[in-house]
XYZ file of C-alpha atoms in Angstrom:
358
model
C 51.259 -29.354 216.459
C 50.235 -25.905 215.214
C 46.656 -25.296 214.136
C 46.626 -24.291 210.486
C 45.092 -21.050 209.280
C 42.463 -23.091 207.430
C 41.177 -24.611 210.673
C 37.732 -23.485 211.810
C 39.225 -22.155 215.053
C 40.843 -19.232 213.245
C 37.799 -18.026 211.289
C 36.853 -14.491 212.406
C 33.607 -13.588 214.178
C 31.221 -11.159 212.441
C 32.280 -7.524 212.278
C 30.813 -5.419 215.073
C 28.194 -2.845 214.054
C 29.919 0.420 214.921
C 27.065 2.584 213.606
C 24.633 0.947 216.016
C 27.199 1.333 218.780
C 27.331 5.075 218.157
C 23.536 5.328 218.133
C 23.275 3.281 221.347
C 25.749 5.599 223.065
C 23.734 8.603 221.880
C 20.544 6.989 223.196
C 22.155 6.413 226.599
C 23.068 10.104 226.740
C 19.402 11.067 226.260
C 18.010 8.945 229.127
C 16.835 10.634 232.330
C 20.003 10.222 234.377
C 23.388 11.865 234.725
C 25.878 10.593 232.121
C 27.446 7.334 233.287
C 25.230 7.090 236.373
C 24.318 3.473 235.592
C 27.969 2.505 235.218
C 28.616 -0.942 233.769
C 24.920 -1.368 232.980
C 25.253 1.298 230.298
C 28.270 -0.459 228.822
C 26.429 -3.794 228.756
C 23.497 -2.287 226.878
C 25.792 -0.721 224.291
C 27.707 -4.006 223.919
C 24.522 -5.977 223.231
C 23.261 -3.344 220.799
C 26.566 -3.635 218.937
C 26.435 -7.444 218.934
C 22.810 -7.683 217.828
C 22.929 -4.779 215.386
C 19.812 -3.169 216.838
C 19.272 -0.128 219.020
C 17.220 -1.900 221.687
C 18.606 -5.439 222.097
C 17.076 -8.256 224.131
C 18.449 -11.237 226.042
C 15.419 -13.511 226.175
C 16.973 -16.732 224.868
C 19.949 -18.009 226.871
C 21.729 -21.336 226.327
C 23.762 -22.943 229.113
C 26.037 -25.929 228.460
C 27.974 -27.765 231.157
C 30.915 -29.741 229.753
C 32.044 -32.593 231.994
C 35.085 -34.853 231.877
C 37.613 -36.669 234.028
C 41.313 -35.918 234.449
C 44.188 -38.373 234.712
C 46.021 -35.951 236.989
C 43.417 -36.763 239.663
C 45.476 -39.915 240.308
C 48.074 -37.676 241.978
C 45.751 -36.724 244.840
C 45.280 -33.084 243.819
C 41.595 -32.840 244.747
C 39.689 -33.020 248.012
C 37.028 -35.170 246.311
C 37.245 -38.616 244.655
C 37.023 -38.879 240.876
C 33.670 -40.650 241.142
C 32.125 -37.258 241.913
C 32.311 -36.255 238.233
C 29.790 -38.916 237.198
C 27.749 -38.364 240.361
C 27.471 -34.663 239.581
C 26.488 -35.360 235.980
C 23.626 -37.418 237.403
C 22.783 -34.526 239.724
C 22.707 -32.127 236.756
C 20.433 -34.481 234.822
C 18.117 -34.840 237.829
C 17.940 -31.077 238.328
C 19.556 -30.948 241.761
C 22.677 -28.825 241.234
C 23.158 -25.100 241.731
C 23.262 -24.484 237.988
C 19.885 -26.212 237.581
C 18.313 -23.813 240.062
C 19.963 -20.776 238.480
C 19.057 -21.864 234.938
C 15.442 -22.259 236.026
C 15.491 -18.816 237.648
C 16.825 -17.349 234.406
C 14.433 -19.369 232.214
C 17.486 -20.592 230.321
C 17.969 -23.782 228.317
C 20.438 -26.174 229.983
C 22.420 -29.065 228.520
C 25.060 -31.344 230.030
C 27.763 -32.571 227.652
C 29.804 -35.618 228.677
C 33.145 -35.397 226.883
C 34.765 -38.319 228.705
C 34.505 -39.849 232.165
C 36.549 -42.696 233.632
C 33.428 -44.675 234.537
C 30.464 -45.166 232.187
C 27.485 -43.031 233.164
C 24.939 -45.839 233.190
C 22.039 -43.415 232.767
C 20.486 -41.117 230.186
C 18.719 -37.788 230.292
C 16.716 -35.559 227.993
C 19.293 -32.782 228.323
C 22.363 -35.068 228.445
C 24.579 -35.178 225.359
C 27.151 -37.924 224.837
C 30.252 -36.461 223.184
C 32.702 -38.924 224.740
C 36.250 -38.630 223.432
C 37.934 -41.128 225.774
C 37.630 -42.348 229.361
C 39.173 -39.192 230.765
C 42.506 -37.598 229.937
C 45.898 -39.112 230.705
C 47.953 -38.183 233.770
C 49.882 -35.135 232.559
C 52.515 -35.610 235.236
C 53.915 -38.466 233.152
C 52.577 -37.916 229.608
C 50.461 -35.488 227.558
C 46.890 -35.240 228.767
C 45.553 -35.629 225.228
C 46.693 -36.797 221.842
C 46.486 -34.254 219.021
C 43.337 -35.878 217.643
C 41.711 -35.991 221.090
C 42.403 -32.311 221.694
C 40.984 -31.394 218.292
C 37.932 -33.573 219.005
C 37.400 -31.826 222.337
C 37.559 -28.396 220.710
C 35.140 -29.659 218.071
C 32.708 -30.896 220.734
C 32.299 -27.277 221.790
C 31.820 -26.161 218.195
C 29.163 -28.809 217.582
C 27.319 -27.756 220.731
C 26.968 -24.248 219.329
C 26.241 -25.236 215.733
C 24.010 -28.266 216.267
C 22.285 -27.832 219.643
C 22.059 -24.163 220.620
C 18.792 -22.825 219.117
C 18.742 -20.077 216.473
C 18.054 -16.693 218.013
C 20.030 -17.408 221.174
C 21.181 -14.072 222.615
C 23.731 -15.356 225.142
C 25.786 -18.497 225.705
C 26.882 -19.563 229.186
C 29.476 -22.310 229.455
C 30.186 -24.292 232.587
C 32.427 -27.194 233.521
C 32.608 -30.188 235.819
C 35.614 -32.415 236.329
C 37.446 -33.468 239.459
C 41.009 -32.038 239.348
C 40.224 -29.504 236.640
C 41.531 -26.560 238.688
C 44.908 -28.333 238.540
C 44.631 -28.460 234.769
C 43.529 -24.815 234.562
C 46.414 -23.662 236.767
C 48.902 -25.562 234.607
C 47.502 -24.055 231.399
C 47.602 -20.529 232.819
C 51.120 -21.024 234.182
C 52.432 -22.057 230.770
C 50.592 -19.405 228.743
C 51.253 -16.499 231.110
C 54.709 -17.629 232.252
C 53.599 -17.278 235.870
C 54.694 -19.697 238.578
C 52.157 -22.339 239.660
C 52.450 -21.038 243.234
C 50.865 -17.749 242.155
C 47.964 -19.475 240.417
C 47.180 -22.575 242.432
C 44.393 -22.457 244.991
C 42.128 -24.660 247.069
C 39.956 -25.910 244.216
C 37.273 -28.090 245.802
C 38.556 -27.263 249.283
C 42.140 -28.400 249.783
C 43.924 -27.413 252.981
C 47.321 -25.698 252.899
C 49.255 -28.976 252.670
C 47.062 -30.156 249.808
C 47.577 -26.902 247.904
C 51.353 -27.252 248.296
C 51.184 -30.810 246.923
C 49.008 -29.682 244.022
C 51.463 -26.904 243.214
C 54.401 -29.328 243.311
C 52.659 -31.704 240.889
C 52.059 -28.860 238.425
C 55.687 -27.722 238.683
C 56.921 -31.262 238.000
C 54.579 -31.620 235.031
C 55.776 -28.345 233.530
C 59.369 -29.482 233.928
C 58.528 -32.745 232.123
C 56.925 -30.833 229.254
C 59.833 -28.445 228.830
C 62.338 -31.294 228.793
C 60.343 -33.495 226.420
C 59.452 -30.713 223.997
C 62.907 -29.105 224.043
C 61.145 -25.799 223.436
C 61.037 -22.803 225.735
C 58.005 -21.346 223.934
C 55.158 -23.834 223.482
C 52.255 -22.852 221.240
C 48.786 -22.567 222.736
C 47.386 -25.731 221.193
C 50.320 -27.764 222.494
C 49.838 -26.348 225.992
C 46.157 -27.281 225.895
C 47.028 -30.771 224.640
C 49.729 -31.321 227.244
C 47.889 -30.255 230.410
C 44.292 -29.483 229.456
C 41.074 -31.358 229.984
C 38.421 -32.478 227.531
C 35.857 -30.167 229.139
C 38.227 -27.179 229.149
C 39.027 -27.677 225.458
C 35.336 -28.126 224.632
C 34.483 -24.930 226.483
C 37.232 -23.141 224.565
C 35.804 -24.438 221.285
C 32.326 -23.316 222.296
C 33.514 -19.768 223.000
C 35.157 -19.575 219.581
C 32.164 -21.054 217.747
C 29.688 -18.850 219.623
C 31.620 -15.733 218.619
C 31.736 -16.954 215.013
C 27.944 -17.402 215.171
C 27.475 -13.872 216.509
C 26.536 -15.064 220.004
C 28.268 -13.441 222.985
C 29.370 -15.668 225.863
C 29.202 -14.969 229.584
C 32.393 -16.456 231.041
C 32.213 -18.045 234.497
C 35.039 -18.437 237.037
C 38.683 -19.512 237.021
C 38.460 -22.641 234.870
C 36.085 -21.048 232.360
C 38.293 -17.954 232.190
C 41.321 -20.124 231.431
C 39.285 -21.737 228.627
C 38.498 -18.213 227.401
C 42.198 -17.328 227.622
C 43.005 -20.261 225.337
C 40.204 -19.218 222.965
C 41.568 -15.671 222.739
C 45.103 -16.972 222.207
C 43.857 -19.144 219.327
C 41.544 -16.482 217.871
C 42.123 -12.968 219.296
C 38.909 -11.513 217.810
C 36.889 -13.770 220.133
C 37.809 -11.373 222.960
C 35.233 -8.848 221.683
C 32.429 -11.397 222.178
C 33.082 -12.272 225.824
C 31.543 -10.932 229.039
C 33.421 -11.844 232.205
C 30.705 -12.459 234.750
C 32.427 -12.605 238.126
C 35.690 -12.883 240.003
C 35.925 -16.152 241.873
C 37.796 -16.912 245.077
C 40.150 -19.265 243.243
C 43.645 -17.843 243.628
C 44.677 -17.583 239.991
C 41.500 -16.042 238.643
C 42.454 -12.424 239.265
C 45.807 -12.954 237.515
C 44.162 -14.340 234.376
C 41.541 -11.577 234.379
C 44.284 -8.964 234.707
C 46.182 -10.475 231.778
C 43.036 -10.261 229.655
C 42.518 -6.676 230.818
C 38.962 -7.234 231.997
C 36.903 -6.194 234.990
C 34.247 -8.807 235.864
C 30.676 -7.775 236.604
C 30.330 -9.406 240.028
C 32.401 -10.461 243.010
C 30.368 -12.753 245.242
C 33.305 -14.778 246.587
C 32.116 -17.858 244.697
C 34.255 -20.820 243.617
C 31.712 -23.410 242.528
C 32.091 -23.532 238.754
C 29.246 -25.149 236.773
C 28.659 -21.794 235.052
C 26.978 -20.614 238.255
C 28.488 -17.128 238.415
C 27.774 -16.524 234.736
C 24.174 -17.667 235.233
C 23.772 -15.132 238.032
C 24.953 -12.392 235.669
C 22.030 -13.057 233.309
C 19.673 -11.018 235.491
C 22.157 -8.128 235.552
C 22.402 -8.207 231.759
C 18.629 -8.286 231.336
C 18.239 -5.377 233.742
C 20.799 -3.382 231.757
C 18.907 -3.995 228.513
C 15.530 -3.161 230.084
C 16.860 0.148 231.407
C 18.283 0.973 227.985
C 14.995 0.178 226.205
C 12.385 1.378 228.681
C 13.719 4.472 230.447
C 12.304 7.765 229.244
C 14.473 10.308 227.489
C 14.747 13.845 228.840
C 12.456 15.033 226.043
C 9.833 12.316 226.628
C 9.744 12.952 230.377
C 9.892 16.744 230.058
C 12.923 16.762 232.344
C 15.639 19.370 231.919
C 18.956 17.996 230.698
C 22.321 19.163 231.978
C 23.540 22.538 230.706
């Protein structure tokens, strides 16, 4: 299936305010520092000024959404953890005990957990838990497509509805995270098909597989790709079909959220490998979304650097993380806020009576 041009996914984000961008660059040049001395912090401030259409932007309101779902490919033993962990971690998110809960609290950010489809019923509720169940997990993409066309569209739409219906007006930044046992397998398969890179170059330890486990995981992805190429009888699959064949509900929802956030004029801070693959799909479906993404960190997952390089981006941080949950992106919030504070509060050469360069 090919998404039609009338689909919401293809609608463009707002035009960037180039006049404000020019003024923000001029303001940076007047601050009491050598030109470029604050490096990426200067670029962040100019980006936010351009996005918000104001000279001195703020990042007070941040929305974090963790999309969670199960994967049929987990049946092939590609993860170090049992599938039950997906539901157990959703409970942990709801109870406030996960890393992202701590980081969201530190950042004073709103946090929601969105269940897009687990194998086992949750059996609990939570104030910040949203039920957007599509099915009881995806199918095993070794033997059949992970999602039907309608399921894949529903997963993308779950991300859109999160942005349109739940994220509060005035939100300055969206952070998307994911949870789903075996979702690094799905992400590696998506990236392999889109980038035409071998699974061996992309496939890493995920939740902590040893060398033998990584080799098995890689073999499963290779076999799945072979199945897809034979069944489709096409050498060049479109992006939606790739997502449908080997994606996950939570990856598709995250992709939809990135697109919808950009369309709403909200930039997104992209997390690690899985989130970056979701961003890759979003950019493939709607190239203008690229201008509304900040890539927060480079994870330790093997394929992340390859996907980042394809997108031509340099992430803000490298803390050797590989947790997911939106954790690396949440850590970047403080960096972003510092960049905006420096831009707004530093004195100019004239205000400080400091001599500028000749």
